Short mmCIF file of C-alpha atoms in Angstrom, two decimals:
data_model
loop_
_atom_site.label_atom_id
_atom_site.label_comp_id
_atom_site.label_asym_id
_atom_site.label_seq_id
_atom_site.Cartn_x
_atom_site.Cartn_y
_atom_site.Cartn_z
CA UNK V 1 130.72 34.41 106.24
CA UNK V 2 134.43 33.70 104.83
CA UNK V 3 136.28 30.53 107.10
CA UNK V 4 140.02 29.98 106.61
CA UNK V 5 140.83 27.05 108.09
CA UNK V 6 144.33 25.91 109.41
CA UNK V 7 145.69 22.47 110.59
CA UNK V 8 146.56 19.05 108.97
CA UNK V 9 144.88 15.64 108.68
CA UNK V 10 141.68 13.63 108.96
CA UNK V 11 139.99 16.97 110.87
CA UNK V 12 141.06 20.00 109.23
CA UNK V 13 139.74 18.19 106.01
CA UNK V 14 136.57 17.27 107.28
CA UNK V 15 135.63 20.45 108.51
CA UNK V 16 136.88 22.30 105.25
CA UNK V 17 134.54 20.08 103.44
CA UNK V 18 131.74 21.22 106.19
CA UNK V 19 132.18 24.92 105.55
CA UNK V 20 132.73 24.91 101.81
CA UNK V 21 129.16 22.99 101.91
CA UNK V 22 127.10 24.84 104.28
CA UNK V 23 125.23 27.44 102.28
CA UNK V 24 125.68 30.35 104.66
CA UNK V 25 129.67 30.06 104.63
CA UNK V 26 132.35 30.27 102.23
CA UNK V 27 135.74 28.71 102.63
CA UNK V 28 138.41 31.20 101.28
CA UNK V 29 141.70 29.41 102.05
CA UNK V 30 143.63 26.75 103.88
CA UNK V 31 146.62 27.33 105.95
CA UNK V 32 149.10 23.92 106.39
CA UNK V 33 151.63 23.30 108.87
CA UNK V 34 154.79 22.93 106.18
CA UNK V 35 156.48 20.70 109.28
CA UNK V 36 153.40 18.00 109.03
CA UNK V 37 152.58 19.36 105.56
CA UNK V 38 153.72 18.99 101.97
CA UNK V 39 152.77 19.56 98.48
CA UNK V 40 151.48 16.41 98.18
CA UNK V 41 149.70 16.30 101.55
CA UNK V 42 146.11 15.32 101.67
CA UNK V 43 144.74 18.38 103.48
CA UNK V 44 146.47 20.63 100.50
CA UNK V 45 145.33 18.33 97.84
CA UNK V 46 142.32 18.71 99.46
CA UNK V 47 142.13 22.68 98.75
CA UNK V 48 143.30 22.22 95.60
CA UNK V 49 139.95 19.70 94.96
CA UNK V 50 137.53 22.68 96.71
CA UNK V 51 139.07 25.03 94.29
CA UNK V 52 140.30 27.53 97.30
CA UNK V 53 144.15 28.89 97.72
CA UNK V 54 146.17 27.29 99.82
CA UNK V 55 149.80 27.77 101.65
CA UNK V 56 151.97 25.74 104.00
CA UNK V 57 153.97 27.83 106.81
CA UNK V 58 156.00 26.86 109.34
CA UNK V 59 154.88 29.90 111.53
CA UNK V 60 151.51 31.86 112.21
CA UNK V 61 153.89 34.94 113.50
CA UNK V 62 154.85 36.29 110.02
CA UNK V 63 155.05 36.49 106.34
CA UNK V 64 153.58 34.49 104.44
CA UNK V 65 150.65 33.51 106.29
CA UNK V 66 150.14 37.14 107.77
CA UNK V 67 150.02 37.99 104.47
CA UNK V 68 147.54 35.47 103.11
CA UNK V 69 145.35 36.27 105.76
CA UNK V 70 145.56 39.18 105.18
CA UNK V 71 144.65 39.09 101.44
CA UNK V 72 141.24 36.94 102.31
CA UNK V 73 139.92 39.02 105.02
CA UNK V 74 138.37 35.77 106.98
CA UNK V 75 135.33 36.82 109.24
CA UNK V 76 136.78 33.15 111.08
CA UNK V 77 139.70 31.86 111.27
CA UNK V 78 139.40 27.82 112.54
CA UNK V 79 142.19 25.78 113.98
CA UNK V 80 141.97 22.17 113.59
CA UNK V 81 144.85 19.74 114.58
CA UNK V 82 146.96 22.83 114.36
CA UNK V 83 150.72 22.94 116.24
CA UNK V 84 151.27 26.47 115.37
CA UNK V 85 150.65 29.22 117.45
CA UNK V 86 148.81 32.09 116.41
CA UNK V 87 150.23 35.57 117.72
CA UNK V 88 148.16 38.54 118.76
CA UNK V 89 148.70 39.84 114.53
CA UNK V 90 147.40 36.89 113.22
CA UNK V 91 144.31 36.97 115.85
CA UNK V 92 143.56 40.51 114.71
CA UNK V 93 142.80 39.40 111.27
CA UNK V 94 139.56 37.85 111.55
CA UNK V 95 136.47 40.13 111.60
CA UNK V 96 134.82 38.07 114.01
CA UNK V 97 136.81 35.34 115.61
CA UNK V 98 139.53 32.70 115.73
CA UNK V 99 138.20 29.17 116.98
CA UNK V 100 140.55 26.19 117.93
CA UNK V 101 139.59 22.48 118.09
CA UNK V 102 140.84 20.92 121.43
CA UNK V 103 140.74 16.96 122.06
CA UNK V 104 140.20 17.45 125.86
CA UNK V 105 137.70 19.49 127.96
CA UNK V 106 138.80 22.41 128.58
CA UNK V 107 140.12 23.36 131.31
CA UNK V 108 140.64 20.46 133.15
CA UNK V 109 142.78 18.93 130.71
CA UNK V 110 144.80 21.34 128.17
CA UNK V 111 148.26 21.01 126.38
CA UNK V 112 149.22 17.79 124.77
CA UNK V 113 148.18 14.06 124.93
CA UNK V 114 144.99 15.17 127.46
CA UNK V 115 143.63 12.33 126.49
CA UNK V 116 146.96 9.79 128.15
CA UNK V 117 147.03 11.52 131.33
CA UNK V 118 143.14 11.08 131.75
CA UNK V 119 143.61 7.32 131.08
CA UNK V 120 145.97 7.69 133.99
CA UNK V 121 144.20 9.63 136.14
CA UNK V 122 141.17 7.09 136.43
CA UNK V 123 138.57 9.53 134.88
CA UNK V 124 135.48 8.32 133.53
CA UNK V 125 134.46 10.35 131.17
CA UNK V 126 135.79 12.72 128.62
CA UNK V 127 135.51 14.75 126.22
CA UNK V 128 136.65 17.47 123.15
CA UNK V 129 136.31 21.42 122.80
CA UNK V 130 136.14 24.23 120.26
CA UNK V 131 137.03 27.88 121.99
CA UNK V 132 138.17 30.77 121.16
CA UNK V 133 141.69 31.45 121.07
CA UNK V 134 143.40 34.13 122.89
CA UNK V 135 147.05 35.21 123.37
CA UNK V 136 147.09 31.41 125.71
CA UNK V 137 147.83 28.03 124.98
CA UNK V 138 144.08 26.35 125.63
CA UNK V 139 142.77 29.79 127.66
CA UNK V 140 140.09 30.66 125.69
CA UNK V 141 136.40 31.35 126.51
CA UNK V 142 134.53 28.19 125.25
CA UNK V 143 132.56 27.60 122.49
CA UNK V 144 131.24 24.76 122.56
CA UNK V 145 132.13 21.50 124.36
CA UNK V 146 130.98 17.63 123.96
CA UNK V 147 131.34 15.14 126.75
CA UNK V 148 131.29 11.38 126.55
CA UNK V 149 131.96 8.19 129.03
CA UNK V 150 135.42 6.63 128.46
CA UNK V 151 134.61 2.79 128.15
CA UNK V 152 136.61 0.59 130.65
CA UNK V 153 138.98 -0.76 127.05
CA UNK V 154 139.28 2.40 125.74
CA UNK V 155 143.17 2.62 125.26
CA UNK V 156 145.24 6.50 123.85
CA UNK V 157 144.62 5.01 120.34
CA UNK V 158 140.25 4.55 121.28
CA UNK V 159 140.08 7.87 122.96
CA UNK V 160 141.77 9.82 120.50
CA UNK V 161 139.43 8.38 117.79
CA UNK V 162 136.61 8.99 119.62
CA UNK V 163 137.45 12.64 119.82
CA UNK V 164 138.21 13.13 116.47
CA UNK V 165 134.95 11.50 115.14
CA UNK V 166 133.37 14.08 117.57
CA UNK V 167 135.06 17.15 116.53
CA UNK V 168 134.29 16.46 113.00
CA UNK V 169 130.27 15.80 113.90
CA UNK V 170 130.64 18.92 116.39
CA UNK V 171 131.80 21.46 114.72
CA UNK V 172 129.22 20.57 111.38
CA UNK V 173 126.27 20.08 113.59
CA UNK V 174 126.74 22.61 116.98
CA UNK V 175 129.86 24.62 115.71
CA UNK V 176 129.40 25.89 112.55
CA UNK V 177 125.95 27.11 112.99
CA UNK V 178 126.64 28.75 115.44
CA UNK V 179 129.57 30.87 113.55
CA UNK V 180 127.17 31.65 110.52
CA UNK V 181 124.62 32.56 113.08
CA UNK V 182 127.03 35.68 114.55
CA UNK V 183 125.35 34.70 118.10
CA UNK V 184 128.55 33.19 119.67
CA UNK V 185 127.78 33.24 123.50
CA UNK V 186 131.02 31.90 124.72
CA UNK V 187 131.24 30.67 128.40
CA UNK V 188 134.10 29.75 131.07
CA UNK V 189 133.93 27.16 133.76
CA UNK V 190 135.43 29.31 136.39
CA UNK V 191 134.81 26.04 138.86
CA UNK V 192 136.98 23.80 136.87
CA UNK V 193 141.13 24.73 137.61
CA UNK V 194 143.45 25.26 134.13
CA UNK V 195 145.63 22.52 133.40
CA UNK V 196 148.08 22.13 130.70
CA UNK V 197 150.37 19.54 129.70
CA UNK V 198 153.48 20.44 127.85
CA UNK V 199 155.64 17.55 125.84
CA UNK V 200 157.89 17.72 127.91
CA UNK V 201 155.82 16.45 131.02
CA UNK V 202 156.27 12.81 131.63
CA UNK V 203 154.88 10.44 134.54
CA UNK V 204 156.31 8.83 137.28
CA UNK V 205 159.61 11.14 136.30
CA UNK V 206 159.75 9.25 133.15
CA UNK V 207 161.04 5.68 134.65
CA UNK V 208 158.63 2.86 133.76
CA UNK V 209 156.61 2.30 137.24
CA UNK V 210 157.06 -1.55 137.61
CA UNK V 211 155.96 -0.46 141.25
CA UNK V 212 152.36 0.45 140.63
CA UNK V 213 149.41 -1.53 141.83
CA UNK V 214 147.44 -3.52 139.67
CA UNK V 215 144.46 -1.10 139.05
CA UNK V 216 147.32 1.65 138.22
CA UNK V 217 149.28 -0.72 136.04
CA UNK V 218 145.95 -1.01 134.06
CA UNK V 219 145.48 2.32 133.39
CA UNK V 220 148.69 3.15 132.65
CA UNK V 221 148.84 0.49 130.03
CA UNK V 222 146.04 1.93 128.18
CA UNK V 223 147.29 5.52 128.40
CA UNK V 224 150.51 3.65 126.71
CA UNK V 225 147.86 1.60 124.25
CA UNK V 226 148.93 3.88 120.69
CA UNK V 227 149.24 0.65 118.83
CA UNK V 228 149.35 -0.14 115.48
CA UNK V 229 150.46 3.62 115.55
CA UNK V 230 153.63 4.84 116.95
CA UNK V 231 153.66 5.84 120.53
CA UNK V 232 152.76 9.86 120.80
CA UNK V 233 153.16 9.95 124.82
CA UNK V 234 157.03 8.98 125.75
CA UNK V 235 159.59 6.23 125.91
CA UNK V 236 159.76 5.20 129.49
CA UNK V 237 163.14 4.47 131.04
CA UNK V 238 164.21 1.07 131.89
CA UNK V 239 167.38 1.24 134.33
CA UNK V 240 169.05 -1.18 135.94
CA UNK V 241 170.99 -0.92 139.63
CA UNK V 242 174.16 -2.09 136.94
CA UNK V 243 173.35 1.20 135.30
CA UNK V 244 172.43 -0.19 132.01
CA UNK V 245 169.66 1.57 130.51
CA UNK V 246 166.88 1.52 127.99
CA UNK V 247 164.11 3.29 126.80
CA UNK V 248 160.71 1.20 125.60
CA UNK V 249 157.86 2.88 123.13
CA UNK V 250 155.55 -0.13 123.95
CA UNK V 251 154.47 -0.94 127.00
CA UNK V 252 151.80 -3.85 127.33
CA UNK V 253 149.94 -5.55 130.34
CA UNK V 254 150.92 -9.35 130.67
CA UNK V 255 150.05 -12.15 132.93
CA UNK V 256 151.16 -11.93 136.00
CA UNK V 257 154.41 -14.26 137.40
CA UNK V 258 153.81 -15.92 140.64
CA UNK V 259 156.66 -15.52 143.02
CA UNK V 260 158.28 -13.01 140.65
CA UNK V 261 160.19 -9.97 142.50
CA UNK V 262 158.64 -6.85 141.53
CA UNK V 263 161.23 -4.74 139.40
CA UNK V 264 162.74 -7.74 138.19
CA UNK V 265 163.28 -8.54 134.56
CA UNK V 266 161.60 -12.23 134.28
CA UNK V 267 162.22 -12.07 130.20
CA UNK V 268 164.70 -10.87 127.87
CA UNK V 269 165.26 -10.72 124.30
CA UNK V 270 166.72 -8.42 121.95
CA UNK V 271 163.48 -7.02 121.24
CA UNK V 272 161.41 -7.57 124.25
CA UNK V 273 161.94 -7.30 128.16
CA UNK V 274 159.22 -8.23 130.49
CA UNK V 275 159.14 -6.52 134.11
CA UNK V 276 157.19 -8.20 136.88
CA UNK V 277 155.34 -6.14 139.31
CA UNK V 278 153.54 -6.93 142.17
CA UNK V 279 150.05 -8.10 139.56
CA UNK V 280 150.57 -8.14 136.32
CA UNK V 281 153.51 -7.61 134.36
CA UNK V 282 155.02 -5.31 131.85
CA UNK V 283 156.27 -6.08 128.48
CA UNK V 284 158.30 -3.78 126.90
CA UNK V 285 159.40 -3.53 123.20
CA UNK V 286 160.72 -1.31 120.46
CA UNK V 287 163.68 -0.63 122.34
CA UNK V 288 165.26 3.19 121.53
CA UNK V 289 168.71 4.44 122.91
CA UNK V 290 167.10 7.72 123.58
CA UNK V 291 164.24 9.24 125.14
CA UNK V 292 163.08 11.40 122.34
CA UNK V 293 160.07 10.24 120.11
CA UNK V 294 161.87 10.92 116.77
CA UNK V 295 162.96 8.86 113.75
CA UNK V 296 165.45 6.14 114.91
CA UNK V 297 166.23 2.57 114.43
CA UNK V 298 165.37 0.63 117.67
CA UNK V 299 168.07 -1.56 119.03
CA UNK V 300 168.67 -4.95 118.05
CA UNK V 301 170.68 -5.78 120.89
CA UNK V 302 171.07 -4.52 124.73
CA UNK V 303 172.89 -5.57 128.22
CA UNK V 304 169.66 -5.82 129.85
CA UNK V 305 169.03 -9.58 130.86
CA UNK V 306 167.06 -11.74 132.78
CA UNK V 307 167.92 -11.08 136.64
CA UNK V 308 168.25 -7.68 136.91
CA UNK V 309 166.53 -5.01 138.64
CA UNK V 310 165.33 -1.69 137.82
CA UNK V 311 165.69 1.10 139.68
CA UNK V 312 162.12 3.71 140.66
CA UNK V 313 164.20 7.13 139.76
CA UNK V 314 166.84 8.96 137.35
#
């Protein structure tokens, strides 16, 4: 069976190395993402180490990597930690099938950062899933899926650990037999409703809610919990009833302040503000201008002081 794989990072790598291994299964190319990707990436160095061709795209809708699928007539193609879309030409390629790694299961929780909004939500358990990819985002029939119970500290960073670790052990132990096998006997879970979150959805309208209760502040500090990494989720907005206004890519659980207002900022420096709440409170740092998670210089110096109040809306 020929495999091209495409995606980036720790994944994509691993399960290269798991194809180009197995006996049954021969890895013909890699694909990288040329926005996450370079020359002197680690997933292209590591084709260039397995001795198979390689190519970094920004797009799976056209030249050159309709062409260079083309050219290795895959019987899989398999998406691993892959941003790129892949349009009903590219899905015709494969003999046999196209198979995507997702780090929630599917379909309860689809799109991006599944993993955050279950902190949120309370759930208790979790898990990843390879399916098949259709002409949807996260729609396809499954493949195979692995579920695990989300310890009471697991924080964004713990959880999406966790689910690499177990699409790497997944897709070498359950997956990948399965695809040299030819028996695929993919499945839905016509019980469970579709969601899918976009990057653009945000909770609480994307204002940091100082007005949750304590249980709800907790899990909303460990869907915020990316560190030492840099926060994938979004920059909640602080904003004051002045109308000064912040946005914070940390957000941390602290002690609570007896006597504190809720809403109220109880500690301010330029770095740091601290919010009390009605429990705990909320310490926010890495202070941006702007809402977008991009490359910026946080501020060094704000209106926001001890005092104030924030406001619950936009």
């Amino acid at each position: 069976m020929r495999f091209v794989v495409v995606g980036s990072g720790k994944t994509a790598i691993s399960v290269s190395k798991a194809i180009a291994a197995h006996e049954s299964a021969e890895l013909v190319g890699m694909i990288g993402d040329s926005r996450r990707e370079t020359v002197q990436s680690s997933f292209l160095k590591q084709a260039e180490k397995l001795g198979v061709k390689a190519i970094a795209v920004k797009s799976l809708k056209q030249d050159p990597a309709l062409s260079f699928l083309r050219e290795l007539e895959p019987d899989y193609v398999i998406s691993a930690n892959n941003f790129m879309i892949f349009a009903q030409d590219a899905l015709a390629i494969p003999k046999r099938a196209t198979v995507n790694f997702h780090n929630g299961p599917l379909p309860a929780y689809g799109g991006v950062n599944p993993f955050c909004w279950a902190l949120m939500n309370g759930e208790t358990s979790y898990g990843i899933t390879w399916h098949l990819v259709d002409l949807g985002i996260d729609t396809g029939d499954l493949l195979v899926q692995e579920v695990f119970d989300i310890d009471p500290e697991d924080t964004a960073l713990t959880l999406m650990i966790k689910c690499i670790e177990l699409a790497i052990s997944s897709f070498r132990e359950r997956v990948l037999p399965i695809l040299v096998s030819g028996i695929l006997n993919p499945y839905q879970k016509p019980d469970v409703a579709h969601t899918y979150f976009t990057g653009k959805d945000v909770p609480y309208g994307g204002v940091l809610p100082w007005w949750l209760d304590a249980d709800a502040l907790i899990r909303y500090g460990r869907a915020m919990g990316f560190a030492p990494l840099p926060n994938m989720f979004y920059r909640p907005l602080l904003k004051t009833t002045n109308g000064d206004q912040l946005y914070g890519a940390r957000v941390e659980i602290g002690s609570s302040q007896p006597g504190a207002v809720p809403g109220t900022i109880i500690a301010a420096d330029e770095q740091t503000i601290t919010v009390a709440t009605a429990g705990a409170s909320l310490i926010v740092s890495e202070l941006y201008k702007r809402a977008a998670l991009k490359s910026e210089i946080p501020v060094n110096d704000h209106p926001i002081k001890v005092g104030d109040t924030l406001i619950t809306e936009t």
